[in-house]
Amino acid sequence: ETMNINELLELIMKRLRPIAKKADVELVLESFRPVSAEVDEVKLSLALSNLIENAIKYNNPEGWVHVSLNADYQNFYVKVEDNGIGIPPDSQAHIFERFYRVDKSHSREIGGTGLGLAITRNAVIMHRGAIKVHSIEGEGTTFIVRIPLNYIEG
Ligand code: ATP
Ligand code: MG
């Protein structure tokens, strides 16, 4: 189904805003160019929600999460950037595995099952896209999702 990705992101941000507020994390939607694409709305929403939720959850008070949407002729790109706790280098290869959680860096109690990123990656692969992570411990994390504009199911 052809979806307005801007509207989809706005909806996700609206849903997560109270969670960000509670965590004292600033949630910002930036460089927002118009994109419409063939996507599975439910699966993509869940995939992007998981990323933004993590960026809020693995953050510090007065931290921020910046979400941006860009596109070229073939793909659109959603970038979720945070200045939170970061992911240790040896964990970065495992975070997309089911039930994997980085626990040594969790000085405070952060709940979760370790399924979010596995679900996100499955949804991205299902759209024939790709996901990349860049992270520095103690500085922050950036996830970039690339999805083809003309994904056709089947
Ligand atoms: P769930 O999402 O199922 O509630 P979860 O958040 O622990 O649980 P994932 O979303 O799959 O599971 O993330 C896996 C692990 O990767 C997390 O436990 C956390 O250690 C690490 N992680 C994910 N996103 C970030 C981030 N933005 N900053 C720092 N660490 C992160
Ligand atoms: Mg998660």
XYZ file of C-alpha atoms and ligand atoms in Angstrom:
186
model
C 0.000 0.000 0.000
C 1.304 3.492 -0.805
C 1.836 5.327 2.453
C 2.771 8.851 3.350
C 5.899 8.139 5.403
C 5.860 11.624 6.939
C 2.413 11.003 8.411
C 3.471 7.588 9.597
C 6.490 9.044 11.411
C 4.437 11.886 12.881
C 2.015 9.354 14.318
C 4.809 7.294 15.852
C 6.403 10.409 17.362
C 3.065 11.512 18.787
C 2.610 8.129 20.466
C 6.127 8.140 21.954
C 6.150 11.767 23.080
C 4.742 11.067 26.582
C 7.392 8.376 27.129
C 10.131 10.809 26.079
C 8.725 13.499 28.338
C 8.667 11.133 31.287
C 12.317 10.240 30.642
C 13.205 13.928 30.198
C 14.493 13.185 26.695
C 13.940 15.678 23.877
C 12.323 14.099 20.819
C 12.877 16.014 17.567
C 11.757 15.350 14.013
C 14.143 17.050 11.583
C 14.987 17.364 7.847
C 11.586 16.190 6.956
C 11.158 15.932 3.200
C 7.969 14.517 1.703
C 8.126 10.788 1.031
C 5.513 8.308 -0.042
C 6.351 4.659 -0.513
C 4.960 1.167 -0.864
C 5.174 -0.273 2.623
C 3.503 -2.581 5.065
C 2.226 0.098 7.418
C 1.916 -2.094 10.516
C 5.312 -3.770 10.204
C 7.179 -0.574 9.319
C 5.516 1.371 12.141
C 6.558 -1.256 14.636
C 10.098 -1.346 13.244
C 10.571 2.422 13.542
C 8.792 2.621 16.909
C 11.226 0.078 18.329
C 14.213 2.171 17.231
C 12.841 5.415 18.634
C 11.709 3.729 21.838
C 15.233 2.350 22.350
C 16.762 5.748 21.685
C 14.585 7.189 24.469
C 15.046 4.243 26.827
C 18.842 3.920 26.587
C 19.376 7.585 27.192
C 19.992 9.972 30.065
C 17.884 12.773 31.528
C 18.221 15.894 29.351
C 19.297 13.690 26.453
C 17.902 13.952 22.937
C 16.641 11.815 20.066
C 16.740 13.197 16.530
C 14.698 11.501 13.839
C 15.077 12.404 10.179
C 13.578 11.288 6.904
C 15.361 11.551 3.562
C 15.050 10.011 0.118
C 16.792 9.575 -3.194
C 15.341 8.135 -6.411
C 15.229 4.564 -5.158
C 15.098 4.572 -1.383
C 13.980 6.454 1.651
C 16.111 6.675 4.779
C 15.062 7.024 8.389
C 17.818 8.051 10.764
C 17.347 7.726 14.529
C 20.158 9.380 16.429
C 20.554 9.641 20.204
C 23.150 10.927 22.651
C 22.461 8.151 25.126
C 24.537 5.418 26.752
C 25.832 3.883 23.510
C 26.571 0.234 22.699
C 29.931 -1.429 23.433
C 31.812 -2.454 20.236
C 31.662 -6.206 20.995
C 27.882 -6.038 21.468
C 27.089 -4.197 18.252
C 27.177 -7.380 16.158
C 24.637 -9.081 18.460
C 21.955 -6.505 19.168
C 19.763 -7.724 16.286
C 19.657 -11.264 17.698
C 16.521 -12.326 19.522
C 16.724 -11.934 23.331
C 20.164 -10.297 23.202
C 20.551 -7.400 25.635
C 23.604 -5.433 26.657
C 23.424 -5.663 30.423
C 26.752 -4.554 31.808
C 26.128 -0.950 30.847
C 22.717 -0.895 32.496
C 23.498 0.883 35.706
C 19.823 1.550 36.186
C 16.948 -0.843 35.758
C 15.837 -0.780 32.144
C 13.203 -3.351 31.299
C 12.956 -5.224 28.018
C 12.890 -8.621 26.371
C 15.589 -8.156 23.730
C 13.144 -8.701 20.871
C 12.682 -5.153 19.585
C 15.630 -4.965 17.219
C 15.102 -8.524 15.936
C 11.554 -7.503 14.971
C 12.864 -4.298 13.417
C 15.446 -6.116 11.340
C 12.897 -8.679 10.129
C 10.569 -5.905 9.004
C 13.405 -4.106 7.199
C 14.510 -7.303 5.428
C 10.889 -8.024 4.513
C 10.860 -4.636 2.729
C 14.140 -5.555 0.981
C 15.894 -2.786 2.863
C 18.882 -2.599 5.185
C 19.692 -1.378 8.668
C 22.992 -0.052 9.961
C 24.161 0.958 13.407
C 26.928 3.273 14.505
C 27.559 3.691 18.210
C 30.122 5.018 20.646
C 29.887 3.984 24.288
C 28.996 6.899 26.511
C 28.328 9.166 23.529
C 25.362 7.828 21.625
C 23.945 5.671 18.876
C 22.697 6.160 15.333
C 20.534 3.703 13.411
C 19.901 4.198 9.714
C 17.127 2.295 7.963
C 17.014 2.201 4.170
C 13.818 1.059 2.461
C 13.176 0.898 -1.318
C 10.393 3.291 -2.373
C 8.713 0.764 -4.619
C 8.675 -2.347 -2.483
C 6.127 -4.780 -3.933
C 4.866 -7.566 -1.726
C 5.356 -11.164 -2.825
P 12.498 -4.874 23.903
O 12.759 -3.917 22.784
O 12.144 -6.226 23.401
O 11.574 -4.347 24.927
P 15.276 -4.416 24.422
O 15.107 -2.952 24.216
O 16.218 -4.845 25.473
O 13.880 -5.092 24.713
P 16.186 -4.527 21.681
O 15.329 -3.370 21.336
O 16.226 -5.672 20.741
O 15.747 -5.133 23.080
O 17.664 -4.017 21.912
C 18.683 -4.957 22.238
C 19.723 -4.308 23.141
O 20.476 -3.377 22.388
C 19.139 -3.509 24.297
O 18.902 -4.327 25.418
C 20.236 -2.495 24.572
O 21.209 -3.090 25.391
C 20.843 -2.277 23.193
N 20.331 -1.043 22.536
C 19.380 -0.972 21.584
N 19.187 0.286 21.169
C 20.051 1.049 21.863
C 20.361 2.448 21.884
N 19.728 3.326 21.090
N 21.337 2.867 22.733
C 21.995 1.992 23.521
N 21.751 0.667 23.552
C 20.793 0.196 22.739
Mg 13.932 -2.273 22.551
